[in-house]
Amino acid sequence: MKIAILGGTGNIGKGFALRWGQKHEIIIGSREVEKAEAVAAEYNEVLAGYGHKAGITGTDNQTAAEKADIIIVAIRYNQLGPVMEMIKPVIENKIIISVVVPMEKNMCYINTSGKHQIIPIQSKEFNTEYFCFSMPEAGSAAQEIQKMLPDNAELVAAFHTVPAKKLANLEMELDYDIGVCGNSMYSKEIVFGLVRDISNMRPLDIGPLETAAMIESLTPLLINVAARNEMKDVSLKFI
Amino acid sequence: MKIAILGGTGNIGKGFALRWGQKHEIIIGSREVEKAEAVAAEYNEVLAGYGHKAGITGTDNQTAAEKADIIIVAIRYNQLGPVMEMIKPVIENKIIISVVVPMEKNMCYINTSGKHQIIPIQSKEFNTEYFCFSMPEAGSAAQEIQKMLPDNAELVAAFHTVPAKKLANLEMELDYDIGVCGNSMYSKEIVFGLVRDISNMRPLDIGPLETAAMIESLTPLLINVAARNEMKDVSLKFI
């Protein structure tokens, strides 16, 4: 399959390119064409080290989307509007995969005055950082994207819980579960296949697009779990 | 510790009573006092079978809350208002643990007409059931409860991902993670201890109450995972 990774020069894009580049044709899309070409060459080199002759290429986001059958949208939530508008004319009859998560970093002012002032951590008011899912008007980033698609493109939300560093490290087995949302079983089955192409990953059907908020929420949740419990590159498994 | 379980005659209440009844004093609260007394006797009998002489008692929700130091709110979201109003006068200086999840069961009408009609599952339009987190005005059930508390009660949100059946089966090891949210580290540490009292469970700090929506969302997510992937009594682990 021909897979475009929009925002493919980022951390998560690197991992997808390296994992899928061994089997599929990968096109890196970016706002900066030269950067896309440079990282494509870098990814090819990494795969060559593993004995794979990959033909990963880099170009602008629109050309990448035009050339591919499957388009991974791996950009920041606040860049969604312009990118979707740009690719809309070239994605009819294609499958769009959203990895996008709308989230915000907040400062929480915790008032710890009260009965527990004897406990050291409670003896002063303190600030703490955390991330929260920031629900857009449509309910989720996926549902926002749905509104920007041509009628005959099919949207799937997936891969929100992939730890980028581990994904980009081909030595790592990724024994994790990936929640997949979408209204078309045909498209979801194709994404299930892409999940299984990554060693040990298991795809799980979560439901229609209306359920996407719950899997997008997992990204800020994982960041908090890692930051507050001395864990690293955390993902999750349903057992 | 004296722990009241409001809504303690339900599935999840049974598990908490059996797991904690071996170590703590448990008071089952219910709208129906006779039912609370009956299940308390039943739980004592179960624990007697394991050689524990537990003194679990049953009463109405307000009396249970009044007698306890820690109050588990394990009721349905739509019962929250009247119950919180009833217990408000008797929970000053106490720790409240919310297990409450606002969620809705929806029918999703999936339009599968389009280019993929050749695929059997796509050849007709079909209905599918799923659950979604239903965000309340305050952002989460926990934040709604926070507004109904006296100033000097401390709220912790936790235990949303415990599989009730496995919790109530003392033969089962529960090798799962429990996300814990709250603004007071003192209260959270106490809840961490209650998590650790259940075999193999690991507490994870998620952040202040503002992060509760993300752990409440896990309940409908788990229901969907189970229902759509032929899994049973699913929970999760962060790895």
Short mmCIF file of C-alpha atoms in Angstrom, two decimals:
data_model
loop_
_atom_site.label_atom_id
_atom_site.label_comp_id
_atom_site.label_asym_id
_atom_site.label_seq_id
_atom_site.Cartn_x
_atom_site.Cartn_y
_atom_site.Cartn_z
CA MET A 1 0.00 0.00 0.00
CA LYS A 2 1.03 3.62 -0.51
CA ILE A 3 0.96 5.41 2.82
CA ALA A 4 1.41 9.17 3.26
CA ILE A 5 2.44 10.37 6.69
CA LEU A 6 1.48 14.02 7.07
CA GLY A 7 3.61 15.63 9.74
CA GLY A 8 5.94 12.75 9.01
CA THR A 9 9.09 14.54 10.12
CA GLY A 10 7.97 14.35 13.76
CA ASN A 11 8.72 11.68 16.35
CA ILE A 12 5.72 9.51 15.67
CA GLY A 13 6.18 9.83 11.88
CA LYS A 14 9.68 8.43 12.13
CA GLY A 15 8.44 5.32 13.90
CA PHE A 16 5.65 4.69 11.39
CA ALA A 17 8.03 5.16 8.47
CA LEU A 18 10.59 2.73 9.90
CA ARG A 19 8.03 0.09 10.89
CA TRP A 20 5.94 0.22 7.71
CA GLY A 21 8.77 1.14 5.31
CA GLN A 22 9.82 -2.50 5.30
CA LYS A 23 6.55 -3.56 3.72
CA HIS A 24 4.75 -0.54 2.27
CA GLU A 25 5.58 2.49 0.14
CA ILE A 26 5.96 5.44 2.50
CA ILE A 27 5.68 9.12 1.52
CA ILE A 28 6.66 11.66 4.17
CA GLY A 29 4.63 14.87 4.00
CA SER A 30 5.69 18.12 5.67
CA ARG A 31 5.22 21.84 5.41
CA GLU A 32 8.97 21.96 4.76
CA VAL A 33 9.75 19.91 1.65
CA GLU A 34 13.51 19.91 2.20
CA LYS A 35 13.10 18.60 5.71
CA ALA A 36 10.76 15.87 4.42
CA GLU A 37 13.36 14.84 1.83
CA ALA A 38 16.12 14.86 4.42
CA VAL A 39 14.29 12.67 6.94
CA ALA A 40 13.18 10.29 4.15
CA ALA A 41 16.84 9.78 3.26
CA GLU A 42 17.66 9.30 6.94
CA TYR A 43 14.90 6.71 7.39
CA ASN A 44 16.06 4.82 4.27
CA GLU A 45 19.53 4.72 5.75
CA VAL A 46 18.29 3.33 9.07
CA LEU A 47 16.33 0.61 7.24
CA ALA A 48 19.34 -0.15 5.01
CA GLY A 49 21.21 -0.91 8.24
CA TYR A 50 18.65 -3.62 8.85
CA GLY A 51 19.02 -4.96 5.30
CA HIS A 52 15.85 -3.40 3.94
CA LYS A 53 15.96 -1.46 0.69
CA ALA A 54 13.17 1.01 1.41
CA GLY A 55 12.13 3.70 -1.05
CA ILE A 56 10.77 6.25 1.39
CA THR A 57 10.32 9.68 -0.21
CA GLY A 58 9.62 13.15 1.15
CA THR A 59 7.48 15.95 -0.24
CA ASP A 60 4.86 18.53 0.77
CA ASN A 61 1.70 17.42 2.58
CA GLN A 62 -0.61 17.85 -0.41
CA THR A 63 1.58 15.94 -2.87
CA ALA A 64 2.06 13.18 -0.27
CA ALA A 65 -1.72 12.87 0.19
CA GLU A 66 -2.29 12.89 -3.56
CA LYS A 67 0.17 10.05 -4.19
CA ALA A 68 -1.06 7.76 -1.40
CA ASP A 69 -4.05 5.42 -0.82
CA ILE A 70 -3.87 5.83 2.93
CA ILE A 71 -3.14 9.12 4.65
CA ILE A 72 -1.94 9.30 8.25
CA VAL A 73 -2.71 12.67 9.80
CA ALA A 74 0.00 13.02 12.45
CA ILE A 75 -0.05 16.77 12.93
CA ARG A 76 -0.85 19.03 15.86
CA TYR A 77 -4.52 19.71 16.51
CA ASN A 78 -4.10 23.45 15.90
CA GLN A 79 -2.71 22.81 12.38
CA LEU A 80 -5.69 20.69 11.37
CA GLY A 81 -7.79 23.30 9.56
CA PRO A 82 -5.26 24.49 6.96
CA VAL A 83 -3.87 20.99 6.30
CA MET A 84 -7.30 19.40 5.82
CA GLU A 85 -8.37 22.23 3.53
CA MET A 86 -5.22 21.73 1.46
CA ILE A 87 -5.60 17.97 1.05
CA LYS A 88 -9.40 17.84 0.68
CA PRO A 89 -9.34 17.99 -3.17
CA VAL A 90 -6.94 15.00 -3.43
CA ILE A 91 -8.30 12.49 -0.89
CA GLU A 92 -11.53 11.24 -2.47
CA ASN A 93 -11.95 7.47 -2.10
CA LYS A 94 -9.03 7.28 0.30
CA ILE A 95 -8.63 6.16 3.88
CA ILE A 96 -7.63 8.83 6.38
CA ILE A 97 -6.12 7.79 9.72
CA SER A 98 -6.20 10.40 12.50
CA VAL A 99 -3.60 10.26 15.26
CA VAL A 100 -4.51 13.81 16.29
CA VAL A 101 -5.13 14.65 19.95
CA PRO A 102 -6.48 17.97 21.21
CA MET A 103 -4.91 18.45 24.61
CA GLU A 104 -3.74 21.21 26.87
CA LYS A 105 -1.07 21.60 29.48
CA ASN A 106 -2.49 23.24 32.56
CA MET A 107 -1.22 24.52 35.79
CA CYS A 108 -3.32 23.35 38.65
CA TYR A 109 -3.31 25.49 41.72
CA ILE A 110 -3.91 23.10 44.56
CA ASN A 111 -5.21 24.55 47.79
CA THR A 112 -3.94 22.24 50.45
CA SER A 113 -4.84 24.35 53.43
CA GLY A 114 -7.12 22.59 55.87
CA LYS A 115 -6.90 19.72 58.23
CA HIS A 116 -3.85 18.02 56.78
CA GLN A 117 -1.30 20.78 57.23
CA ILE A 118 0.91 18.51 59.29
CA ILE A 119 1.81 16.42 56.21
CA PRO A 120 4.93 17.99 54.61
CA ILE A 121 3.69 17.97 51.02
CA GLN A 122 0.55 19.64 52.35
CA SER A 123 2.39 22.27 54.36
CA LYS A 124 2.45 24.68 51.46
CA GLU A 125 0.27 25.38 48.49
CA PHE A 126 1.97 24.02 45.41
CA ASN A 127 1.67 23.99 41.65
CA THR A 128 1.60 20.87 39.58
CA GLU A 129 1.62 20.33 35.84
CA TYR A 130 -0.71 17.98 34.07
CA PHE A 131 -2.28 17.41 30.67
CA CYS A 132 -5.99 17.19 29.92
CA PHE A 133 -7.96 16.12 26.87
CA SER A 134 -9.42 19.33 25.48
CA MET A 135 -12.71 18.35 23.86
CA PRO A 136 -13.39 20.18 20.58
CA GLU A 137 -16.89 21.23 19.53
CA ALA A 138 -17.50 18.07 17.49
CA GLY A 139 -16.52 15.86 20.45
CA SER A 140 -13.07 14.77 19.29
CA ALA A 141 -10.38 15.62 16.76
CA ALA A 142 -11.60 12.71 14.64
CA GLN A 143 -15.12 14.09 14.50
CA GLU A 144 -13.71 17.53 13.60
CA ILE A 145 -11.76 15.94 10.74
CA GLN A 146 -14.88 14.05 9.62
CA LYS A 147 -16.57 17.40 8.99
CA MET A 148 -13.67 18.46 6.74
CA LEU A 149 -13.61 15.33 4.55
CA PRO A 150 -15.10 14.75 1.12
CA ASP A 151 -18.11 12.39 1.41
CA ASN A 152 -16.37 9.36 -0.02
CA ALA A 153 -13.24 9.41 2.08
CA GLU A 154 -13.28 7.12 5.12
CA LEU A 155 -11.88 8.13 8.47
CA VAL A 156 -10.33 5.92 11.13
CA ALA A 157 -8.93 7.12 14.48
CA ALA A 158 -6.04 5.05 15.84
CA PHE A 159 -2.47 4.91 17.21
CA HIS A 160 -3.00 7.54 19.94
CA THR A 161 -1.20 5.43 22.53
CA VAL A 162 1.92 4.46 20.59
CA PRO A 163 5.05 5.52 22.49
CA ALA A 164 6.96 7.42 19.77
CA LYS A 165 10.47 6.61 20.97
CA LYS A 166 9.86 2.87 21.19
CA LEU A 167 8.09 2.90 17.82
CA ALA A 168 11.16 4.47 16.22
CA ASN A 169 13.47 1.91 17.82
CA LEU A 170 13.32 -1.22 15.67
CA GLU A 171 14.92 -3.26 18.43
CA MET A 172 11.83 -2.78 20.61
CA GLU A 173 8.91 -5.19 20.67
CA LEU A 174 5.70 -3.23 21.19
CA ASP A 175 3.43 -5.48 23.22
CA TYR A 176 0.61 -2.92 23.40
CA ASP A 177 -3.03 -2.54 22.42
CA ILE A 178 -4.24 0.05 19.92
CA GLY A 179 -7.84 1.27 20.05
CA VAL A 180 -9.38 1.82 16.62
CA CYS A 181 -12.54 3.89 15.96
CA GLY A 182 -14.40 4.44 12.72
CA ASN A 183 -17.73 4.06 10.96
CA SER A 184 -16.54 1.67 8.24
CA MET A 185 -15.49 -1.89 9.07
CA TYR A 186 -13.71 -2.06 5.71
CA SER A 187 -11.38 0.81 6.62
CA LYS A 188 -10.97 -0.41 10.19
CA GLU A 189 -9.88 -3.85 8.95
CA ILE A 190 -7.16 -2.19 6.86
CA VAL A 191 -5.97 -0.25 9.91
CA PHE A 192 -6.07 -3.45 12.00
CA GLY A 193 -3.61 -4.83 9.43
CA LEU A 194 -1.32 -1.81 9.80
CA VAL A 195 -1.37 -2.26 13.58
CA ARG A 196 -0.43 -5.93 13.21
CA ASP A 197 2.44 -4.94 10.88
CA ILE A 198 4.12 -3.50 14.00
CA SER A 199 5.61 -6.28 16.10
CA ASN A 200 3.28 -7.58 18.83
CA MET A 201 0.76 -4.74 18.58
CA ARG A 202 -2.89 -5.75 18.88
CA PRO A 203 -5.72 -3.73 17.33
CA LEU A 204 -8.99 -3.43 19.28
CA ASP A 205 -12.24 -2.15 17.83
CA ILE A 206 -13.66 0.58 20.08
CA GLY A 207 -16.69 1.52 17.99
CA PRO A 208 -17.82 4.24 15.60
CA LEU A 209 -16.20 7.69 15.36
CA GLU A 210 -18.41 8.87 18.23
CA THR A 211 -16.17 6.86 20.56
CA ALA A 212 -12.96 8.59 19.43
CA ALA A 213 -12.89 11.04 22.38
CA MET A 214 -12.21 8.12 24.70
CA ILE A 215 -9.12 6.96 22.81
CA GLU A 216 -7.85 10.48 22.16
CA SER A 217 -8.13 11.04 25.94
CA LEU A 218 -5.63 8.25 26.47
CA THR A 219 -2.72 10.36 25.19
CA PRO A 220 -2.80 13.04 27.93
CA LEU A 221 -3.64 10.28 30.41
CA LEU A 222 -0.46 8.38 29.47
CA ILE A 223 1.62 11.57 29.75
CA ASN A 224 0.30 12.11 33.29
CA VAL A 225 0.87 8.47 34.24
CA ALA A 226 4.49 8.71 33.09
CA ALA A 227 5.22 12.14 34.59
CA ARG A 228 3.69 11.46 37.99
CA ASN A 229 4.75 7.88 38.60
CA GLU A 230 8.36 7.84 37.45
CA MET A 231 7.57 5.82 34.36
CA LYS A 232 8.84 6.30 30.80
CA ASP A 233 7.46 5.83 27.28
CA VAL A 234 4.27 4.40 28.76
CA SER A 235 1.55 2.71 26.75
CA LEU A 236 -1.22 0.34 27.77
CA LYS A 237 -2.73 -3.07 27.43
CA PHE A 238 -6.28 -4.25 28.04
CA ILE A 239 -6.27 -7.49 30.03
CA MET B 1 -10.35 2.32 58.98
CA LYS B 2 -14.14 2.64 58.88
CA ILE B 3 -15.25 2.57 55.26
CA ALA B 4 -18.81 3.25 54.09
CA ILE B 5 -19.76 1.93 50.67
CA LEU B 6 -22.75 3.90 49.36
CA GLY B 7 -24.57 1.87 46.76
CA GLY B 8 -22.82 -1.05 48.44
CA THR B 9 -25.42 -3.64 47.45
CA GLY B 10 -24.31 -3.46 43.81
CA ASN B 11 -21.70 -5.55 42.02
CA ILE B 12 -18.76 -3.30 42.69
CA GLY B 13 -19.79 -2.82 46.33
CA LYS B 14 -19.68 -6.55 46.94
CA GLY B 15 -16.11 -6.75 45.69
CA PHE B 16 -14.93 -3.83 47.83
CA ALA B 17 -16.65 -5.26 50.92
CA LEU B 18 -15.08 -8.69 50.44
CA ARG B 19 -11.60 -7.36 49.66
CA TRP B 20 -11.47 -4.72 52.39
CA GLY B 21 -13.65 -6.53 54.94
CA GLN B 22 -10.67 -8.66 55.90
CA LYS B 23 -8.78 -5.62 57.17
CA HIS B 24 -11.16 -2.70 57.62
CA GLU B 25 -14.57 -2.06 59.16
CA ILE B 26 -17.09 -1.97 56.30
CA ILE B 27 -20.52 -0.35 56.41
CA ILE B 28 -22.81 -1.02 53.45
CA GLY B 29 -25.10 1.90 52.62
CA SER B 30 -28.21 1.58 50.46
CA ARG B 31 -31.55 3.26 49.85
CA GLU B 32 -33.05 -0.04 51.01
CA VAL B 33 -31.89 -0.75 54.56
CA GLU B 34 -33.14 -4.33 54.62
CA LYS B 35 -31.25 -5.11 51.44
CA ALA B 36 -28.10 -3.53 52.91
CA GLU B 37 -28.45 -5.70 56.03
CA ALA B 38 -29.05 -8.82 53.95
CA VAL B 39 -26.00 -8.35 51.72
CA ALA B 40 -23.84 -7.46 54.74
CA ALA B 41 -24.80 -10.82 56.27
CA GLU B 42 -24.07 -12.52 52.95
CA TYR B 43 -20.64 -10.89 52.67
CA ASN B 44 -19.78 -11.87 56.25
CA GLU B 45 -20.68 -15.44 55.37
CA VAL B 46 -18.45 -15.42 52.28
CA LEU B 47 -15.54 -14.11 54.34
CA ALA B 48 -16.24 -16.65 57.11
CA GLY B 49 -15.72 -19.31 54.44
CA TYR B 50 -12.20 -17.92 54.07
CA GLY B 51 -11.65 -17.94 57.81
CA HIS B 52 -12.16 -14.20 58.31
CA LYS B 53 -14.47 -13.01 61.05
CA ALA B 54 -15.69 -9.81 59.39
CA GLY B 55 -18.18 -7.48 61.04
CA ILE B 56 -19.69 -5.93 57.93
CA THR B 57 -22.94 -4.08 58.65
CA GLY B 58 -25.70 -2.66 56.49
CA THR B 59 -27.74 0.53 56.90
CA ASP B 60 -29.05 3.54 54.96
CA ASN B 61 -26.64 5.73 53.00
CA GLN B 62 -26.67 8.64 55.45
CA THR B 63 -26.05 6.53 58.55
CA ALA B 64 -23.28 4.67 56.73
CA ALA B 65 -21.61 7.95 55.76
CA GLU B 66 -21.99 9.29 59.30
CA LYS B 67 -20.32 6.25 60.90
CA ALA B 68 -17.35 6.07 58.51
CA ASP B 69 -14.08 7.97 58.00
CA ILE B 70 -13.92 7.13 54.32
CA ILE B 71 -16.97 7.13 52.07
CA ILE B 72 -17.00 5.31 48.74
CA VAL B 73 -19.62 6.76 46.40
CA ALA B 74 -20.49 3.80 44.18
CA ILE B 75 -23.86 4.92 42.89
CA ARG B 76 -25.22 5.74 39.45
CA TYR B 77 -24.47 9.21 38.14
CA ASN B 78 -28.15 10.13 37.98
CA GLN B 79 -28.59 9.40 41.71
CA LEU B 80 -25.73 11.70 42.68
CA GLY B 81 -27.68 14.87 43.58
CA PRO B 82 -30.07 13.46 46.22
CA VAL B 83 -27.42 11.20 47.80
CA MET B 84 -24.81 13.98 48.09
CA GLU B 85 -27.40 16.35 49.53
CA MET B 86 -28.36 13.71 52.10
CA ILE B 87 -24.82 12.97 53.26
CA LYS B 88 -23.41 16.52 53.09
CA PRO B 89 -24.16 17.32 56.77
CA VAL B 90 -22.30 14.22 58.02
CA ILE B 91 -19.10 14.13 55.92
CA GLU B 92 -17.06 17.06 57.22
CA ASN B 93 -13.38 16.19 57.63
CA LYS B 94 -13.87 12.91 55.78
CA ILE B 95 -12.43 11.42 52.62
CA ILE B 96 -14.88 10.81 49.78
CA ILE B 97 -13.93 8.38 47.00
CA SER B 98 -15.89 8.68 43.75
CA VAL B 99 -16.24 5.65 41.50
CA VAL B 100 -19.06 7.39 39.61
CA VAL B 101 -19.06 7.44 35.80
CA PRO B 102 -21.47 9.47 33.68
CA MET B 103 -21.96 7.44 30.51
CA GLU B 104 -24.57 6.73 27.91
CA LYS B 105 -25.46 3.81 25.73
CA ASN B 106 -26.02 4.95 22.19
CA MET B 107 -27.16 3.45 18.98
CA CYS B 108 -24.91 4.39 16.13
CA TYR B 109 -26.39 4.33 12.70
CA ILE B 110 -23.53 3.46 10.41
CA ASN B 111 -23.90 4.39 6.80
CA THR B 112 -21.78 1.94 4.91
CA SER B 113 -22.96 2.83 1.45
CA GLY B 114 -20.19 3.92 -0.84
CA LYS B 115 -17.25 2.40 -2.57
CA HIS B 116 -16.87 -0.67 -0.37
CA GLN B 117 -20.23 -2.32 -1.01
CA ILE B 118 -18.57 -5.49 -2.21
CA ILE B 119 -17.45 -6.35 1.33
CA PRO B 120 -20.25 -8.40 2.98
CA ILE B 121 -20.34 -6.46 6.24
CA GLN B 122 -20.58 -3.32 4.12
CA SER B 123 -23.39 -4.58 1.93
CA LYS B 124 -26.07 -3.36 4.29
CA GLU B 125 -26.45 -0.52 6.72
CA PHE B 126 -26.26 -1.81 10.27
CA ASN B 127 -26.70 -0.72 13.83
CA THR B 128 -24.14 -1.13 16.52
CA GLU B 129 -24.25 -0.46 20.26
CA TYR B 130 -21.55 1.36 22.14
CA PHE B 131 -21.00 3.37 25.30
CA CYS B 132 -19.62 6.88 25.51
CA PHE B 133 -18.39 9.03 28.37
CA SER B 134 -21.04 11.69 28.81
CA MET B 135 -19.24 14.78 30.09
CA PRO B 136 -21.18 16.69 32.78
CA GLU B 137 -21.09 20.47 33.03
CA ALA B 138 -18.27 20.48 35.58
CA GLY B 139 -16.12 18.23 33.35
CA SER B 140 -16.49 14.95 35.23
CA ALA B 141 -18.60 13.27 37.90
CA ALA B 142 -15.80 13.94 40.37
CA GLN B 143 -15.86 17.67 39.69
CA GLU B 144 -19.67 17.64 40.03
CA ILE B 145 -19.31 15.94 43.42
CA GLN B 146 -16.64 18.47 44.44
CA LYS B 147 -19.25 21.24 44.09
CA MET B 148 -21.58 19.36 46.46
CA LEU B 149 -19.04 18.77 49.25
CA PRO B 150 -18.52 20.71 52.47
CA ASP B 151 -15.24 22.68 52.25
CA ASN B 152 -13.26 20.43 54.55
CA ALA B 153 -14.09 17.08 52.97
CA GLU B 154 -11.49 15.75 50.53
CA LEU B 155 -12.42 14.07 47.28
CA VAL B 156 -10.51 11.38 45.41
CA ALA B 157 -11.60 9.75 42.13
CA ALA B 158 -10.48 6.14 41.70
CA PHE B 159 -11.40 2.51 40.96
CA HIS B 160 -13.24 3.24 37.67
CA THR B 161 -11.52 0.35 35.90
CA VAL B 162 -12.01 -2.43 38.44
CA PRO B 163 -13.81 -5.40 36.86
CA ALA B 164 -16.63 -5.98 39.37
CA LYS B 165 -16.94 -9.74 38.92
CA LYS B 166 -13.24 -10.39 39.41
CA LEU B 167 -13.15 -8.03 42.38
CA ALA B 168 -15.92 -10.03 44.06
CA ASN B 169 -14.12 -13.31 43.42
CA LEU B 170 -11.51 -13.69 46.14
CA GLU B 171 -9.76 -16.42 44.15
CA MET B 172 -8.79 -13.87 41.49
CA GLU B 173 -5.53 -11.95 41.50
CA LEU B 174 -6.13 -8.48 40.10
CA ASP B 175 -2.96 -7.53 38.28
CA TYR B 176 -4.31 -4.15 37.12
CA ASP B 177 -3.54 -0.45 37.44
CA ILE B 178 -5.88 2.01 39.11
CA GLY B 179 -5.73 5.69 38.18
CA VAL B 180 -6.21 8.04 41.15
CA CYS B 181 -7.12 11.75 40.86
CA GLY B 182 -7.47 14.33 43.59
CA ASN B 183 -6.22 17.65 44.88
CA SER B 184 -4.85 16.39 48.19
CA MET B 185 -1.82 14.11 48.31
CA TYR B 186 -2.80 13.14 51.87
CA SER B 187 -6.13 11.69 50.71
CA LYS B 188 -4.58 10.17 47.59
CA GLU B 189 -1.97 8.34 49.69
CA ILE B 190 -4.77 6.80 51.76
CA VAL B 191 -6.52 5.67 48.57
CA PHE B 192 -3.21 4.29 47.25
CA GLY B 193 -3.18 2.13 50.38
CA LEU B 194 -6.72 0.89 49.72
CA VAL B 195 -5.71 -0.01 46.15
CA ARG B 196 -2.70 -1.95 47.45
CA ASP B 197 -4.96 -3.79 49.91
CA ILE B 198 -6.44 -5.55 46.85
CA SER B 199 -4.08 -8.27 45.64
CA ASN B 200 -1.65 -7.10 42.94
CA MET B 201 -3.41 -3.83 42.19
CA ARG B 202 -1.16 -0.83 41.56
CA PRO B 203 -2.26 2.75 42.20
CA LEU B 204 -1.10 5.45 39.76
CA ASP B 205 -1.37 9.16 40.40
CA ILE B 206 -3.05 10.86 37.43
CA GLY B 207 -3.18 14.39 38.79
CA PRO B 208 -5.65 16.81 40.34
CA LEU B 209 -9.44 16.46 40.08
CA GLU B 210 -9.33 18.26 36.73
CA THR B 211 -7.90 15.06 35.23
CA ALA B 212 -10.80 12.88 36.43
CA ALA B 213 -12.64 12.96 33.07
CA MET B 214 -9.83 10.91 31.56
CA ILE B 215 -10.12 8.10 34.10
CA GLU B 216 -13.92 8.17 34.15
CA SER B 217 -13.77 7.79 30.35
CA LEU B 218 -11.98 4.48 30.82
CA THR B 219 -15.15 2.73 32.04
CA PRO B 220 -17.18 3.06 28.81
CA LEU B 221 -13.95 2.43 26.88
CA LEU B 222 -13.47 -0.89 28.68
CA ILE B 223 -17.10 -1.86 28.04
CA ASN B 224 -16.61 -1.25 24.32
CA VAL B 225 -13.31 -3.13 24.26
CA ALA B 226 -14.97 -6.15 25.87
CA ALA B 227 -18.16 -6.07 23.80
CA ARG B 228 -16.49 -5.59 20.42
CA ASN B 229 -13.46 -7.83 20.76
CA GLU B 230 -14.86 -10.93 22.43
CA MET B 231 -13.18 -10.17 25.72
CA LYS B 232 -14.61 -10.45 29.24
CA ASP B 233 -14.21 -8.54 32.52
CA VAL B 234 -11.55 -6.36 30.94
CA SER B 235 -9.33 -3.95 32.81
CA LEU B 236 -6.02 -2.36 31.93
CA LYS B 237 -2.40 -1.96 32.76
CA PHE B 238 0.04 0.82 31.89
CA ILE B 239 3.30 -0.64 30.69
#
